[in-house]
CSV table of C-alpha atoms in Angstrom, one decimal:
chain,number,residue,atom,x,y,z
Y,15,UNK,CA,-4.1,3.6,74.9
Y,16,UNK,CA,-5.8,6.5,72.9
Y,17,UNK,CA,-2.4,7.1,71.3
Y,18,UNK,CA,-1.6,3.8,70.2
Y,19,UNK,CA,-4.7,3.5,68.7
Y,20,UNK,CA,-3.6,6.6,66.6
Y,21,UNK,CA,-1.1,4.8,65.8
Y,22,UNK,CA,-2.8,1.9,64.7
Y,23,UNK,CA,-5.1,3.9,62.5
Y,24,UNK,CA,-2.2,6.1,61.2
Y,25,UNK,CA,-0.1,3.0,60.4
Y,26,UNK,CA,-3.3,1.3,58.8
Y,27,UNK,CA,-4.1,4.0,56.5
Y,28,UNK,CA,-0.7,4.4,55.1
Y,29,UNK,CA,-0.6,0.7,54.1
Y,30,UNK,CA,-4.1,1.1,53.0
Y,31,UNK,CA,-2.8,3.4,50.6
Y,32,UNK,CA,0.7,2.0,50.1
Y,33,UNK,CA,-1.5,-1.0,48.6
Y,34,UNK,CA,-3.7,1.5,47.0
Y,35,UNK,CA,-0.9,2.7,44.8
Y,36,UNK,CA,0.7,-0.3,44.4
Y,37,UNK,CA,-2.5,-1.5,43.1
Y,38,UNK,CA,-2.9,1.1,40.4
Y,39,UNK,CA,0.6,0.8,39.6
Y,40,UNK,CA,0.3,-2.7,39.1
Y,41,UNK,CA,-3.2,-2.2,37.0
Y,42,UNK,CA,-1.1,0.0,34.6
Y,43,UNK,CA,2.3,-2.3,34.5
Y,44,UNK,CA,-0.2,-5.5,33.5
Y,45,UNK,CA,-2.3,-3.2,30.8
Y,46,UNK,CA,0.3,-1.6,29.2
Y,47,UNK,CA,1.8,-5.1,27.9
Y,48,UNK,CA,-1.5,-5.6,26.2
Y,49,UNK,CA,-1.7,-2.1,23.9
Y,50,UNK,CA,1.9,-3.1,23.1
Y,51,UNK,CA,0.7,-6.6,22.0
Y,52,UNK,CA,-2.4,-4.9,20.1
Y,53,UNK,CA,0.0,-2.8,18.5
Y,54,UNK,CA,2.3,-5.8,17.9
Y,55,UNK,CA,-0.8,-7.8,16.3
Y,56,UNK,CA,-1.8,-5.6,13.9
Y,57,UNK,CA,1.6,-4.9,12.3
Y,58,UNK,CA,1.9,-8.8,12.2
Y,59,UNK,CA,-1.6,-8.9,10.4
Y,60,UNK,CA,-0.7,-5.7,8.1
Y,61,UNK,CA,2.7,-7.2,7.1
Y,62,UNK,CA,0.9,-10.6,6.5
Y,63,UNK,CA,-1.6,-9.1,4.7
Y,64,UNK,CA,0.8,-7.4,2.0
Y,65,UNK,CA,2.4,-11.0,1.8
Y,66,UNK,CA,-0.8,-12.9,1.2
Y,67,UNK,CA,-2.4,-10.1,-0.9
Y,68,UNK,CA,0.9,-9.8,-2.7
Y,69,UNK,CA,1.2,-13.9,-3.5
Y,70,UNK,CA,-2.4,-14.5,-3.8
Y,71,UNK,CA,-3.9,-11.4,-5.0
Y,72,UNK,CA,-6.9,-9.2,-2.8
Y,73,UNK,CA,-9.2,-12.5,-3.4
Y,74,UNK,CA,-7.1,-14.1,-0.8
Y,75,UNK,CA,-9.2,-15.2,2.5
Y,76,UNK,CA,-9.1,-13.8,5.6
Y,77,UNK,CA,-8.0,-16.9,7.2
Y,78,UNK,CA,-4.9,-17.0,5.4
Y,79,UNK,CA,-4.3,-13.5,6.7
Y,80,UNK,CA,-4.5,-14.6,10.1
Y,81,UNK,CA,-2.6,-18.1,10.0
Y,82,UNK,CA,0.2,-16.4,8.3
Y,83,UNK,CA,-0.1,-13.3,11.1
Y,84,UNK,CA,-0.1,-16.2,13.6
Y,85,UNK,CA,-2.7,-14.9,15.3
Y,86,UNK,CA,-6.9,-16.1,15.7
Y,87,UNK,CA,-9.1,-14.8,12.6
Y,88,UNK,CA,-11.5,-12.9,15.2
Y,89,UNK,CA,-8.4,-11.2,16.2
Y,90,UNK,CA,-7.9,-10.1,12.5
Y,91,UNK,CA,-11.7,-9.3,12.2
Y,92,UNK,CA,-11.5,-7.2,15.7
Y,93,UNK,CA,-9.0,-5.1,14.0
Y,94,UNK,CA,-10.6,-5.0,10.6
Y,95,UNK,CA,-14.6,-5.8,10.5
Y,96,UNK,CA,-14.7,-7.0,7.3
Y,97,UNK,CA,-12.1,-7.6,4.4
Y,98,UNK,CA,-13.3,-4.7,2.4
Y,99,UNK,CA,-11.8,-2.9,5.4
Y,100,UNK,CA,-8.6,-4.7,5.1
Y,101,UNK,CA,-8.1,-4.4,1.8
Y,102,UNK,CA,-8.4,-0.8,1.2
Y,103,UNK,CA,-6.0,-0.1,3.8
Y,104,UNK,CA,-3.5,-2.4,1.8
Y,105,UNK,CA,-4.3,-0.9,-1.6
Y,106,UNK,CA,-4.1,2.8,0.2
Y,107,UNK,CA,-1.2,2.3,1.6
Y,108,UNK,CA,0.9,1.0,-1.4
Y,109,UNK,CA,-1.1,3.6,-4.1
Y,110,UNK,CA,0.8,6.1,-1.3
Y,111,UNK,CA,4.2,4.4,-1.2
Y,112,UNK,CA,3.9,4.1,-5.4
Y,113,UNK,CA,3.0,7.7,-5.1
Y,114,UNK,CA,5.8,8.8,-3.1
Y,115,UNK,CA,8.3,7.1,-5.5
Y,116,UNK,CA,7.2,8.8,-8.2
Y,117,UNK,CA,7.5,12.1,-6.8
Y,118,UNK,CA,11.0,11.3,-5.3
Y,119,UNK,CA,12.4,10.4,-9.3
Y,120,UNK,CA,10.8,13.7,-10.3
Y,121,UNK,CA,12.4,16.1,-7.9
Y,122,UNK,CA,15.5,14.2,-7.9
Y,123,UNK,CA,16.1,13.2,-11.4
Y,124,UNK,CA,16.6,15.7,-14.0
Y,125,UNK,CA,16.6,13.6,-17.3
Y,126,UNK,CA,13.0,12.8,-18.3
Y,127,UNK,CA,13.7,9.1,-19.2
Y,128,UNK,CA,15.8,9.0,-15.8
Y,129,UNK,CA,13.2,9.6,-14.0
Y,130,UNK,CA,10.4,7.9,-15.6
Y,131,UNK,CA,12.8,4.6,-15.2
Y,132,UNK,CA,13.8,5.0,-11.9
Y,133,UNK,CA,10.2,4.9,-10.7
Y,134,UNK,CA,9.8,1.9,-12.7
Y,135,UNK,CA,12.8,-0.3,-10.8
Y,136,UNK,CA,12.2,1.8,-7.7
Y,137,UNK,CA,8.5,0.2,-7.6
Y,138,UNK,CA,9.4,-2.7,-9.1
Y,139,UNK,CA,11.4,-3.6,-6.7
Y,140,UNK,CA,9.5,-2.7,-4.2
Y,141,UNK,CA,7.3,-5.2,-4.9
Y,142,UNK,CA,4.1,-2.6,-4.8
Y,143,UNK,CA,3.2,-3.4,-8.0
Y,144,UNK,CA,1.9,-6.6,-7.0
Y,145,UNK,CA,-0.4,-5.2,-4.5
Y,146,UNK,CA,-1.5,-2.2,-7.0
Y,147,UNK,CA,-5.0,-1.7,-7.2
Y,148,UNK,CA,-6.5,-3.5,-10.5
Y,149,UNK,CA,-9.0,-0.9,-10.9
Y,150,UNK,CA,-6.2,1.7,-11.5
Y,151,UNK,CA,-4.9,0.0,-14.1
Y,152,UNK,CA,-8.5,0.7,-16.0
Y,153,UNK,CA,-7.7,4.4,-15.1
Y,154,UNK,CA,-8.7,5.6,-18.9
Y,155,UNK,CA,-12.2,3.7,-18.7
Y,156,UNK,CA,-15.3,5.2,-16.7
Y,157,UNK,CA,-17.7,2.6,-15.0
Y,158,UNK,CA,-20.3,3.6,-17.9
Y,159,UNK,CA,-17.8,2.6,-20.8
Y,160,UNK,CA,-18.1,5.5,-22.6
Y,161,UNK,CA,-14.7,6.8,-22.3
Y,162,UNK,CA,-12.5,4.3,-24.6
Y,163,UNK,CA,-8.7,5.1,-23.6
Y,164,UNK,CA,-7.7,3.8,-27.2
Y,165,UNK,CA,-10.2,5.6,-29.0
Y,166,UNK,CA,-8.8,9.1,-27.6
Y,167,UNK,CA,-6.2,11.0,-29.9
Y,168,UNK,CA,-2.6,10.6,-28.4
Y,169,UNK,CA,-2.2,13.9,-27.3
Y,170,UNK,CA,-5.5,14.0,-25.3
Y,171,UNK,CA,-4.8,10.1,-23.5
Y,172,UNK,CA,-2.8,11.6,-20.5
Y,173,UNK,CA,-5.4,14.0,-19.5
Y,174,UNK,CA,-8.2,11.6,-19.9
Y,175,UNK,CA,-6.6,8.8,-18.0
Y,176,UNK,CA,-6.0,10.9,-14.6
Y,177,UNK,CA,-9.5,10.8,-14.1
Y,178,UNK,CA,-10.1,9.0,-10.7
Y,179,UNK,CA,-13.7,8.8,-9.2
Y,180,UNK,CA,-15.4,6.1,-8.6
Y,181,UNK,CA,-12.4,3.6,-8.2
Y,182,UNK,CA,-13.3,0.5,-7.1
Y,183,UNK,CA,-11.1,-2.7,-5.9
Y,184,UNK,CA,-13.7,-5.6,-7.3
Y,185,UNK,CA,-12.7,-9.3,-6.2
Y,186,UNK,CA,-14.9,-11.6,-8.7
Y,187,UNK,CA,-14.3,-14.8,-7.0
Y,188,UNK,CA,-14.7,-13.8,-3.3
Y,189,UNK,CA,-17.0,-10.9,-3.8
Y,190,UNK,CA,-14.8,-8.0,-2.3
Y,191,UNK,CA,-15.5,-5.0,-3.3
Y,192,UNK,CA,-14.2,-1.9,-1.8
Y,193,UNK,CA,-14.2,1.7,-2.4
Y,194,UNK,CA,-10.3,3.2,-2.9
Y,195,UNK,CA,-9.4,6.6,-2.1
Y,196,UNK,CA,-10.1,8.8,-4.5
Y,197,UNK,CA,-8.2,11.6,-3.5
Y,198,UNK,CA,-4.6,8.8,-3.2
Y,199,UNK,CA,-5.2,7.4,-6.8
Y,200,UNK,CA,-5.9,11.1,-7.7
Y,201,UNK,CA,-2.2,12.0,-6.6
Y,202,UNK,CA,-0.9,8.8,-8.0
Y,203,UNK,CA,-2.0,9.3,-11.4
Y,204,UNK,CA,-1.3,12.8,-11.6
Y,205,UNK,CA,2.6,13.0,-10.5
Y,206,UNK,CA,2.9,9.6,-12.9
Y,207,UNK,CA,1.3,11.6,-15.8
Y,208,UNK,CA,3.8,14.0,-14.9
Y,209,UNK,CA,6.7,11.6,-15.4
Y,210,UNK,CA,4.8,10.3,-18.6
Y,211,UNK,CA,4.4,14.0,-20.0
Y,212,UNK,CA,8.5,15.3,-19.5
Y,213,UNK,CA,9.9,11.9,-21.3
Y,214,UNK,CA,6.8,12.0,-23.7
Y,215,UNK,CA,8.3,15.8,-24.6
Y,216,UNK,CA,11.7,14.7,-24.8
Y,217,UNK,CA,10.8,12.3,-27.4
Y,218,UNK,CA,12.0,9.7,-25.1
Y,219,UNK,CA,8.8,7.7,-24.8
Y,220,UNK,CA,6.7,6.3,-27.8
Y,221,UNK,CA,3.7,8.9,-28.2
Y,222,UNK,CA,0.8,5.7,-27.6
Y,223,UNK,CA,2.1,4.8,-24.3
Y,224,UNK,CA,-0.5,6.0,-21.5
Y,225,UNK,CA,-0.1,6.4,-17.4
Y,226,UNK,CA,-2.4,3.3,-17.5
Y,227,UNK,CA,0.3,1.1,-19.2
Y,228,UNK,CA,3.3,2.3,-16.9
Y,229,UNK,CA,1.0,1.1,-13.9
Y,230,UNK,CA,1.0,-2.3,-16.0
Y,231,UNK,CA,4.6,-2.2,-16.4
Y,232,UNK,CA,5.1,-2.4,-12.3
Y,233,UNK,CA,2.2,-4.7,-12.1
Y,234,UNK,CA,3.9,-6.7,-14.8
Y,235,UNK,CA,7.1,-6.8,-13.4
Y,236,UNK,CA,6.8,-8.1,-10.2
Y,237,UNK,CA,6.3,-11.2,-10.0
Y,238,UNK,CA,5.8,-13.4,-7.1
Y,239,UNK,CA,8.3,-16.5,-6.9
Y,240,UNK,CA,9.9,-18.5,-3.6
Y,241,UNK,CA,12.8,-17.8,-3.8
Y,242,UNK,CA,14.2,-14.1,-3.6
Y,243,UNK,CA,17.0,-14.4,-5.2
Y,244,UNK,CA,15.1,-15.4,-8.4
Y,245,UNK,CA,12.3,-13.1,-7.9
Y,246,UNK,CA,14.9,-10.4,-7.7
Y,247,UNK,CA,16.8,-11.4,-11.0
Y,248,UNK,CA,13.2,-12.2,-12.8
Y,249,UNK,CA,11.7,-8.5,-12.0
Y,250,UNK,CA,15.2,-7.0,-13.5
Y,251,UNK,CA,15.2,-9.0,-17.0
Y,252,UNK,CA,11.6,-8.4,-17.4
Y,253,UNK,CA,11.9,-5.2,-16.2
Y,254,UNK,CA,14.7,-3.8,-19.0
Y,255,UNK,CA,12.5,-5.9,-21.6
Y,256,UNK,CA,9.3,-4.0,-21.1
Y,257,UNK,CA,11.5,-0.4,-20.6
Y,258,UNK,CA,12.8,-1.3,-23.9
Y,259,UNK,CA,9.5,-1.6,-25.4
Y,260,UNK,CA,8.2,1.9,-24.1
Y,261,UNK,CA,11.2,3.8,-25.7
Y,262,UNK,CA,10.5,5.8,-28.8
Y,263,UNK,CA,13.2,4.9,-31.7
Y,264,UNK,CA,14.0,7.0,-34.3
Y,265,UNK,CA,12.4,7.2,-37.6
């Protein structure tokens, strides 16, 4: 009797810990589903984002974010506690991509104007122009005022417009204000100065034209329409227009 009670005991505790691992293996087979679905969520509500942002500018409401994410606006919020939060991790992320591109036409094209216009249709048609940062775009005027971009002699407008601190995306409808990354604008505006500087030097590019206005030229030139075809075909007319219009010509 004494050894089938050993038995017993043995056979109980090796389905006591048969269950046991089953257990734990089936806690990690159910959780690991939902930090693939978290992960899932938040590239649906970062892609959406860009969308929204991109059509509707960064006034845009949460809400829209999350209907076009398909997903609750609490799970938008839970990811992102305000929409300050939101969209300076949209603005960072595309002053990086626009960033990138401009450093990929200066190590990769040796002709000044070469390079200066493939970052133009490279961004272009990337579409980041319509998510860059409207305070960028003011890149020559300090939040006192005092420094006036046009005022400034040409040779000293590049310098003065790479100045980058105290950036700030400001929403005047919705109230959104949120601080960008100073050190990403930094890099932006000093690799496109760079690009503004060689095809400035090669007599390439009329002597007024600042960083500022080839930051407008990709803002400009990106336009937001239904169809892709269109928007496509739109961005490129308008595109060789305003590349025509920052050319030098001869005297």
């Amino acid at each position: 009797m004494h050894v089938q009670d050993t038995h017993w005991q043995a056979a109980a505790v090796s389905a006591s810990a048969s269950a046991e691992s089953n257990g734990r293996s089936g806690s990690t087979a159910r959780s690991a589903p939902l930090r693939v679905d978290a992960q899932r969520n938040l590239e649906h509500v970062l892609r959406a984002a860009r969308e929204v942002f991109g059509e509707l500018g960064y006034g845009a409401p949460m809400e829209d974010v999350a209907r076009r994410a398909r997903v609750g606006v609490g799970t938008v919020y839970r990811r992102f506690p305000s929409k300050d939060v939101l969209v300076r991790r949209i603005a960072e992320e595309e002053t990086s991509r626009l960033t990138d591109q401009a450093r990929t036409a200066l190590g990769q094209e040796e002709e000044p104007w070469s390079a200066l216009s493939r970052f133009l249709r490279t961004s272009v048609a990337s579409g980041a122009g319509r998510l860059l940062p409207p305070q960028v775009l003011r890149v020559g005027v300090e939040e006192s005022g005092v420094l006036d971009d046009a005022a400034l002699p040409s040779e000293e407008r590049v310098p003065q417009q790479r100045v980058a601190t105290g950036i700030r995306l400001v929403d005047g409808g919705a109230g959104t204000e949120a601080e960008l990354d100073d050190t990403g604008a930094a890099e932006l505006l000093e690799v496109v100065g760079q690009l503004v500087d060689r095809a400035r030097a090669a007599g390439e590019l009329r002597g007024d034209v600042t960083v500022a206005d080839v930051l407008l030229v990709i803002a400009t030139a990106a336009p937001s329409l239904p169809d892709a075809t269109q928007q496509a075909a739109a961005s490129s007319r308008l595109l060789d227009i305003l590349l025509e219009g920052l050319r030098s010509r001869p005297l």
